[in-house]
Coordinates of C-alpha atoms in Angstrom, one line a residue:
M1 CA 0.0 0.0 -0.3
Q2 CA 1.3 3.2 -0.6
S3 CA 0.0 7.1 -0.6
S4 CA 1.3 9.0 -3.8
S5 CA 1.7 13.1 -3.5
T6 CA 1.6 12.6 -7.7
A7 CA -1.3 10.9 -9.9
A8 CA -0.3 8.1 -10.5
S9 CA 0.7 7.4 -14.1
E10 CA -1.0 3.6 -14.0
P11 CA -3.8 2.5 -12.6
A12 CA -3.7 0.1 -9.4
L13 CA -4.3 -3.9 -10.4
A14 CA -5.8 -5.6 -6.9
Q15 CA -9.0 -2.5 -6.4
P16 CA -10.7 -0.1 -9.2
A17 CA -8.2 2.2 -9.7
P18 CA -8.8 5.6 -11.5
V19 CA -8.3 4.7 -15.5
R20 CA -7.6 7.9 -17.0
R21 CA -9.2 7.3 -20.2
L22 CA -12.6 6.3 -19.3
M23 CA -13.7 9.1 -17.1
S24 CA -17.3 7.5 -16.6
L25 CA -15.3 4.7 -14.2
D26 CA -14.0 7.0 -11.8
A27 CA -17.5 8.4 -11.7
L28 CA -19.1 5.4 -11.8
R29 CA -17.1 4.4 -8.6
G30 CA -17.9 7.2 -6.9
F31 CA -21.4 6.9 -7.7
D32 CA -21.2 3.7 -6.0
M33 CA -19.1 4.9 -3.0
F34 CA -21.4 7.5 -2.1
W35 CA -24.0 5.3 -1.2
I36 CA -21.6 3.4 1.0
A37 CA -20.1 6.3 2.9
G38 CA -23.9 7.0 4.0
G39 CA -25.6 8.7 0.9
E40 CA -28.5 5.5 1.7
E41 CA -29.1 7.1 5.1
L42 CA -31.0 10.3 3.3
F43 CA -33.7 8.0 2.5
H44 CA -33.9 6.1 6.0
V45 CA -34.0 9.3 7.8
L46 CA -36.6 11.0 5.5
A47 CA -39.0 7.9 5.9
K48 CA -38.6 7.5 9.6
T49 CA -39.2 11.6 10.2
T50 CA -41.7 12.0 7.7
G51 CA -43.5 9.2 7.1
W52 CA -43.6 9.8 3.3
A53 CA -44.9 6.9 1.0
W54 CA -41.9 7.9 -1.3
A55 CA -39.6 7.6 1.2
I56 CA -40.1 4.2 2.6
F57 CA -40.4 3.0 -0.8
M58 CA -36.7 4.1 -1.3
A59 CA -35.6 3.4 2.1
D60 CA -36.8 -0.3 1.4
Q61 CA -34.9 -0.4 -1.8
F62 CA -31.8 1.0 0.2
T63 CA -31.8 -2.5 2.8
H64 CA -30.4 -5.7 1.3
V65 CA -32.9 -9.0 1.0
E66 CA -32.7 -11.0 3.9
W67 CA -32.1 -14.0 1.8
N68 CA -33.7 -15.1 -1.8
G69 CA -33.9 -11.9 -3.7
F70 CA -33.0 -8.6 -5.1
R71 CA -33.4 -4.6 -4.5
P72 CA -30.6 -1.9 -5.8
Y73 CA -29.1 -2.1 -2.8
D74 CA -27.8 -5.3 -3.0
C75 CA -25.9 -4.7 -6.6
I76 CA -24.0 -2.1 -4.7
F77 CA -21.4 -4.7 -3.3
P78 CA -21.1 -6.4 -7.1
L79 CA -20.6 -3.0 -8.5
F80 CA -17.8 -2.0 -7.2
L81 CA -15.9 -5.5 -7.7
F82 CA -16.9 -5.2 -11.0
M83 CA -15.6 -1.8 -11.4
A84 CA -12.0 -3.6 -10.5
G85 CA -12.6 -5.7 -13.3
V86 CA -13.5 -2.9 -16.0
S87 CA -10.2 -1.2 -15.2
T88 CA -7.8 -4.9 -15.4
P89 CA -7.6 -4.4 -19.3
F90 CA -6.6 -0.8 -19.4
A91 CA -4.1 -1.3 -16.3
V92 CA -2.7 -4.7 -17.3
G93 CA -2.7 -4.5 -20.7
G94 CA -1.2 -1.6 -21.1
R95 CA 1.8 -2.9 -19.2
L96 CA 1.8 -5.4 -21.3
E97 CA 2.0 -4.2 -24.1
R98 CA 5.0 -2.0 -23.0
G99 CA 7.0 -5.2 -22.3
V100 CA 6.6 -6.1 -18.3
S101 CA 6.5 -9.6 -17.9
K102 CA 3.6 -11.8 -16.8
G103 CA 5.1 -13.1 -14.0
E104 CA 6.2 -9.8 -12.3
L105 CA 2.2 -8.7 -13.1
A106 CA 1.2 -12.2 -11.6
R107 CA 3.5 -10.9 -8.4
K108 CA 1.6 -7.5 -8.1
M109 CA -1.9 -9.3 -8.5
I110 CA -1.2 -11.6 -5.8
T111 CA 1.0 -9.4 -3.7
R112 CA -2.3 -6.4 -3.9
G113 CA -5.1 -8.9 -3.4
L114 CA -3.8 -9.7 -0.2
I115 CA -2.9 -6.8 1.5
L116 CA -6.6 -5.9 0.8
V117 CA -7.6 -9.4 2.8
V118 CA -5.4 -7.8 5.3
L119 CA -6.9 -4.5 5.2
G120 CA -9.9 -6.3 5.3
I121 CA -8.8 -7.9 8.7
I122 CA -8.2 -4.8 10.4
Y123 CA -11.2 -3.1 8.9
N124 CA -13.4 -5.8 10.8
N125 CA -11.5 -6.3 13.8
G126 CA -8.8 -3.4 14.7
L127 CA -5.4 -3.7 14.6
F128 CA -5.2 -7.3 15.7
T129 CA -6.0 -6.8 19.5
K130 CA -9.2 -9.6 19.6
P131 CA -8.3 -13.6 19.7
I132 CA -8.6 -15.0 16.9
S133 CA -11.5 -17.2 17.8
D134 CA -13.9 -13.8 18.3
M135 CA -11.7 -12.0 14.8
R136 CA -14.0 -12.4 11.7
F137 CA -11.9 -13.2 8.4
P138 CA -14.2 -12.8 5.9
S139 CA -14.7 -9.0 4.5
V140 CA -15.9 -6.7 1.5
L141 CA -12.3 -5.6 0.9
A142 CA -11.3 -9.6 1.1
R143 CA -13.6 -10.5 -1.6
I144 CA -12.4 -7.6 -3.5
G145 CA -9.2 -9.0 -3.1
L146 CA -9.9 -12.4 -3.9
A147 CA -11.9 -12.7 -6.8
G148 CA -10.6 -9.9 -8.4
M149 CA -6.9 -11.5 -8.1
C150 CA -8.2 -14.6 -9.5
A151 CA -9.7 -13.0 -12.4
Q152 CA -6.8 -11.1 -13.0
L153 CA -4.9 -13.7 -13.3
I154 CA -7.2 -15.2 -15.9
Y155 CA -7.3 -12.5 -18.0
L156 CA -3.7 -12.4 -17.6
Y157 CA -2.8 -15.9 -18.3
F158 CA -5.7 -17.0 -21.1
P159 CA -5.9 -13.8 -23.3
N160 CA -8.0 -15.6 -26.1
P161 CA -12.0 -14.1 -25.1
K162 CA -13.2 -17.6 -25.8
V163 CA -11.0 -19.1 -23.0
Q164 CA -12.2 -16.3 -20.8
Y165 CA -15.8 -17.1 -21.4
A166 CA -15.1 -20.6 -20.6
W167 CA -13.6 -19.9 -17.4
F168 CA -16.8 -17.5 -17.0
A169 CA -19.3 -20.4 -17.7
G170 CA -17.3 -22.9 -15.8
L171 CA -17.3 -21.1 -12.7
L172 CA -21.1 -20.2 -12.8
L173 CA -22.0 -23.5 -13.4
G174 CA -19.2 -25.5 -11.3
Y175 CA -20.8 -23.4 -8.3
W176 CA -24.1 -24.4 -9.2
A177 CA -23.6 -28.1 -9.5
A178 CA -21.6 -28.2 -6.1
M179 CA -24.0 -26.0 -4.7
K180 CA -27.0 -28.4 -5.6
L181 CA -25.4 -31.3 -5.6
I182 CA -23.3 -32.0 -2.7
P183 CA -24.5 -33.3 0.1
V184 CA -23.8 -31.4 3.5
P185 CA -24.0 -33.7 6.6
G186 CA -27.1 -33.8 8.7
C187 CA -29.0 -32.0 5.3
G188 CA -28.3 -33.7 2.6
A189 CA -27.9 -31.9 -0.8
G190 CA -29.3 -28.9 -2.9
I191 CA -30.7 -27.6 0.4
L192 CA -30.2 -23.6 0.1
T193 CA -30.8 -22.4 3.4
L194 CA -28.8 -20.3 6.2
D195 CA -27.8 -23.6 8.4
C196 CA -27.5 -26.3 5.3
S197 CA -26.1 -24.4 2.6
L198 CA -22.9 -26.0 1.1
A199 CA -21.3 -22.5 1.3
G200 CA -21.6 -21.9 4.7
Y201 CA -20.7 -25.4 6.0
I202 CA -17.3 -25.1 4.1
D203 CA -16.7 -21.6 5.7
R204 CA -17.7 -22.9 9.2
S205 CA -15.5 -26.0 8.3
V206 CA -12.2 -24.0 7.2
L207 CA -12.2 -20.9 8.7
P208 CA -10.8 -19.2 11.9
G209 CA -12.5 -16.8 13.8
R210 CA -16.2 -16.5 13.9
L211 CA -18.7 -15.6 10.8
Y212 CA -20.9 -12.7 10.4
L213 CA -24.1 -14.2 10.7
K214 CA -22.4 -17.2 13.4
V215 CA -22.9 -20.0 10.9
H216 CA -22.6 -18.4 7.6
D217 CA -21.2 -15.5 6.0
P218 CA -21.8 -13.4 3.0
E219 CA -18.0 -12.9 2.4
G220 CA -17.2 -16.2 2.8
L221 CA -14.3 -18.4 1.1
F222 CA -16.6 -20.8 -0.9
S223 CA -18.7 -18.5 -2.3
T224 CA -15.9 -16.3 -4.0
I225 CA -16.3 -18.4 -6.4
P226 CA -18.8 -17.0 -8.6
A227 CA -17.8 -13.4 -7.4
I228 CA -14.5 -14.3 -9.8
A229 CA -17.1 -14.3 -12.4
T230 CA -18.3 -10.7 -11.5
A231 CA -15.2 -9.5 -11.7
L232 CA -14.4 -11.1 -15.2
L233 CA -17.6 -9.6 -16.5
G234 CA -15.9 -6.8 -15.6
I235 CA -13.1 -7.5 -17.6
F236 CA -15.3 -7.8 -20.5
S237 CA -16.6 -5.0 -20.8
G238 CA -13.4 -2.9 -20.2
Q239 CA -12.3 -5.0 -23.0
L240 CA -15.1 -3.9 -25.1
L241 CA -14.3 -0.2 -23.8
R242 CA -10.6 -0.6 -24.7
S243 CA -11.1 -1.8 -28.3
D244 CA -11.0 0.4 -30.7
G245 CA -10.8 4.1 -29.5
R246 CA -12.4 6.2 -32.2
S247 CA -14.7 8.0 -31.3
A248 CA -17.2 7.0 -34.2
H249 CA -17.4 3.7 -32.3
R250 CA -17.9 4.7 -29.0
D251 CA -22.3 4.7 -29.6
Q252 CA -21.7 0.9 -30.9
K253 CA -19.7 -0.3 -27.6
T254 CA -22.8 1.6 -25.4
L255 CA -25.1 -0.5 -27.8
W256 CA -23.2 -3.7 -27.1
L257 CA -22.8 -2.6 -23.3
V258 CA -26.7 -2.5 -23.2
L259 CA -27.1 -5.7 -24.9
G260 CA -24.8 -7.4 -22.9
G261 CA -26.6 -5.9 -19.7
I262 CA -30.4 -7.3 -20.7
S263 CA -29.1 -10.9 -21.7
C264 CA -27.4 -11.4 -18.4
L265 CA -30.8 -9.8 -16.8
V266 CA -32.6 -12.3 -18.8
L267 CA -30.5 -15.4 -17.8
G268 CA -29.6 -14.2 -14.4
Y269 CA -34.0 -14.1 -13.4
S270 CA -34.8 -17.1 -15.5
W271 CA -31.6 -19.2 -13.6
G272 CA -33.2 -17.8 -10.4
L273 CA -36.0 -20.1 -11.1
V274 CA -34.0 -23.2 -10.3
F275 CA -30.9 -21.3 -8.2
P276 CA -32.5 -18.4 -6.3
I277 CA -31.0 -15.0 -6.4
N278 CA -29.0 -14.9 -3.4
K279 CA -26.7 -12.3 -2.2
N280 CA -25.7 -14.0 0.6
L281 CA -24.7 -17.5 -1.5
W282 CA -23.9 -15.2 -4.6
T283 CA -25.3 -17.4 -6.3
S284 CA -24.9 -17.5 -10.1
S285 CA -28.1 -16.0 -10.6
F286 CA -27.0 -13.2 -8.6
A287 CA -24.0 -12.5 -10.3
L288 CA -25.8 -12.5 -13.7
V289 CA -28.5 -10.3 -12.0
A290 CA -25.9 -7.7 -10.0
G291 CA -23.6 -8.2 -13.1
G292 CA -26.4 -7.3 -15.7
W293 CA -27.5 -3.9 -13.8
S294 CA -23.6 -3.2 -13.7
I295 CA -23.8 -3.1 -17.1
L296 CA -26.2 -1.3 -17.5
M297 CA -25.1 1.7 -15.4
L298 CA -21.6 1.5 -17.0
A299 CA -23.3 1.8 -20.3
L300 CA -25.4 4.8 -18.8
F301 CA -22.1 6.5 -17.7
Y302 CA -19.8 5.7 -20.4
W303 CA -22.6 7.3 -22.6
I304 CA -23.3 10.3 -21.1
I305 CA -19.3 11.2 -19.9
D306 CA -17.5 9.6 -22.4
V307 CA -19.6 9.3 -25.7
K308 CA -21.6 12.9 -25.1
K309 CA -19.1 15.0 -23.0
I310 CA -21.8 15.7 -20.8
S311 CA -19.3 15.2 -17.6
G312 CA -19.3 18.5 -15.1
W313 CA -22.4 17.3 -13.1
A314 CA -20.0 13.6 -12.6
F315 CA -16.7 15.7 -10.5
F316 CA -18.9 15.4 -7.6
F317 CA -19.1 11.7 -7.8
T318 CA -15.4 12.0 -9.4
V319 CA -13.6 13.3 -6.6
I320 CA -15.2 10.4 -4.2
G321 CA -13.9 7.7 -6.7
M322 CA -10.4 8.6 -6.9
N323 CA -10.3 7.6 -3.1
S324 CA -12.8 4.9 -2.8
I325 CA -11.0 2.8 -0.8
L326 CA -9.6 5.4 1.6
I327 CA -12.8 6.7 2.5
Y328 CA -14.5 3.2 2.8
I329 CA -11.9 2.8 5.5
A330 CA -11.3 6.4 6.9
G331 CA -14.5 5.9 8.7
E332 CA -12.8 3.2 11.2
F333 CA -9.8 5.7 12.7
I334 CA -11.7 9.2 11.7
D335 CA -14.5 10.6 13.4
F336 CA -16.4 12.5 10.6
E337 CA -19.2 12.6 12.8
Y338 CA -17.8 14.6 15.4
A339 CA -16.7 17.3 12.8
A340 CA -20.3 16.8 11.0
K341 CA -21.7 18.3 14.7
F342 CA -19.2 20.8 15.2
F343 CA -19.6 22.8 12.0
F344 CA -23.2 22.0 11.7
E345 CA -25.2 21.6 14.6
G346 CA -25.4 25.0 15.8
I347 CA -27.0 26.2 12.7
L348 CA -29.4 22.6 12.4
S349 CA -30.7 23.7 16.4
F350 CA -32.9 26.2 14.4
F351 CA -35.0 23.8 12.1
S352 CA -37.5 20.9 12.8
E353 CA -37.0 17.6 13.4
P354 CA -37.2 16.0 9.8
I355 CA -34.6 18.7 8.7
R356 CA -32.0 18.5 11.8
A357 CA -32.3 15.0 11.0
T358 CA -31.9 14.9 6.9
G359 CA -29.6 17.8 7.4
A360 CA -27.0 16.1 10.2
V361 CA -26.9 13.0 7.3
V362 CA -26.0 15.6 4.4
A363 CA -23.7 17.3 7.1
L364 CA -21.8 14.0 7.1
L365 CA -21.7 13.5 4.1
A366 CA -20.7 16.8 3.1
V367 CA -17.5 16.6 5.8
K368 CA -16.6 13.3 3.8
W369 CA -16.6 14.9 0.4
A370 CA -14.5 18.1 1.7
F371 CA -11.7 15.6 3.5
L372 CA -11.8 14.0 -0.4
Y373 CA -11.7 16.8 -2.4
F374 CA -8.9 18.6 -0.1
L375 CA -6.6 15.0 -1.3
Y376 CA -7.7 15.4 -4.7
K377 CA -6.6 19.1 -5.1
K378 CA -3.1 17.8 -3.0
K379 CA -3.2 14.8 -5.2
V380 CA -3.1 12.5 -2.7
F381 CA -4.7 9.2 -3.6
L382 CA -4.6 5.5 -2.0
R383 CA -3.1 3.2 -3.9
V384 CA -3.2 -0.7 -2.9

């Protein structure tokens, strides 16, 4: 991990780092991280303080489905992993063209993937102050690190697109077959419940420490297999966008992204009839549905920002996207809420409860954004 005082000439490999030739990617990453950083609280606060029907509806959409099903908020994490894949052809492809060896690139991919695993452990548990039995080892960062790393290695060592597609299909079909056919002791085969799924059983058997849901972890080890396919979808999209940079072909690329996203949605929702769409298990149908929506969001941002060159509005999100990993981790070490109260509590005290509550969320987001803007102006970006 390093902090650079100058803009990096190349994006990092193990996380969705900025890609200069694709402005829409930074904006989309920032849009995604905006909700992770607390943007969804706007709807929850409005729903709680006003009772407005539309606010209640939106607040519900910004919660995770308890088990089977899909809501927009379930796409937040897969979208981030998908974008790690999109950046790969730009980062790795450019280095390969400059003669960097595959061995050197592979070492960097593995190192950065493992660094994200360690950062995830620290994010969950602090600086190793807990006994191992109380520590949670799976994490969002670990999944990004491991799944992204594996997808990048596939891209590196299997450059033939047909072979990459075979990997993609094999990962999803193989995970489906394993989850449906391999019996779990005391439960049997194909029972996709919290207590009886194969993914949960394997995680309970091999992972040290505690699991997030006691008997299951949504970022567990076995369910990383289909998450690799999520990152591969991003790589496929990145390869399309990196090919033939002539502006005349950009509308065509947008169309291909839209068709690809719709195809994934049709396949995913159809597959969900026999293999339920489930984020906790990261089922193959979930990978396709979340991937389909991710591709469509990339297509929208790409068409607006890179094709139509309407980019001024995206600066707010770009500032967030340039330091996405940093703002995700920083909340564990920086008291942004204290700063927000210090600057805004006095002003908000003059207003009614709904305005105060909503204003507190806006103030917190403003403080976080100001922190990122300061780093942006100083050209300080966290690279992993």
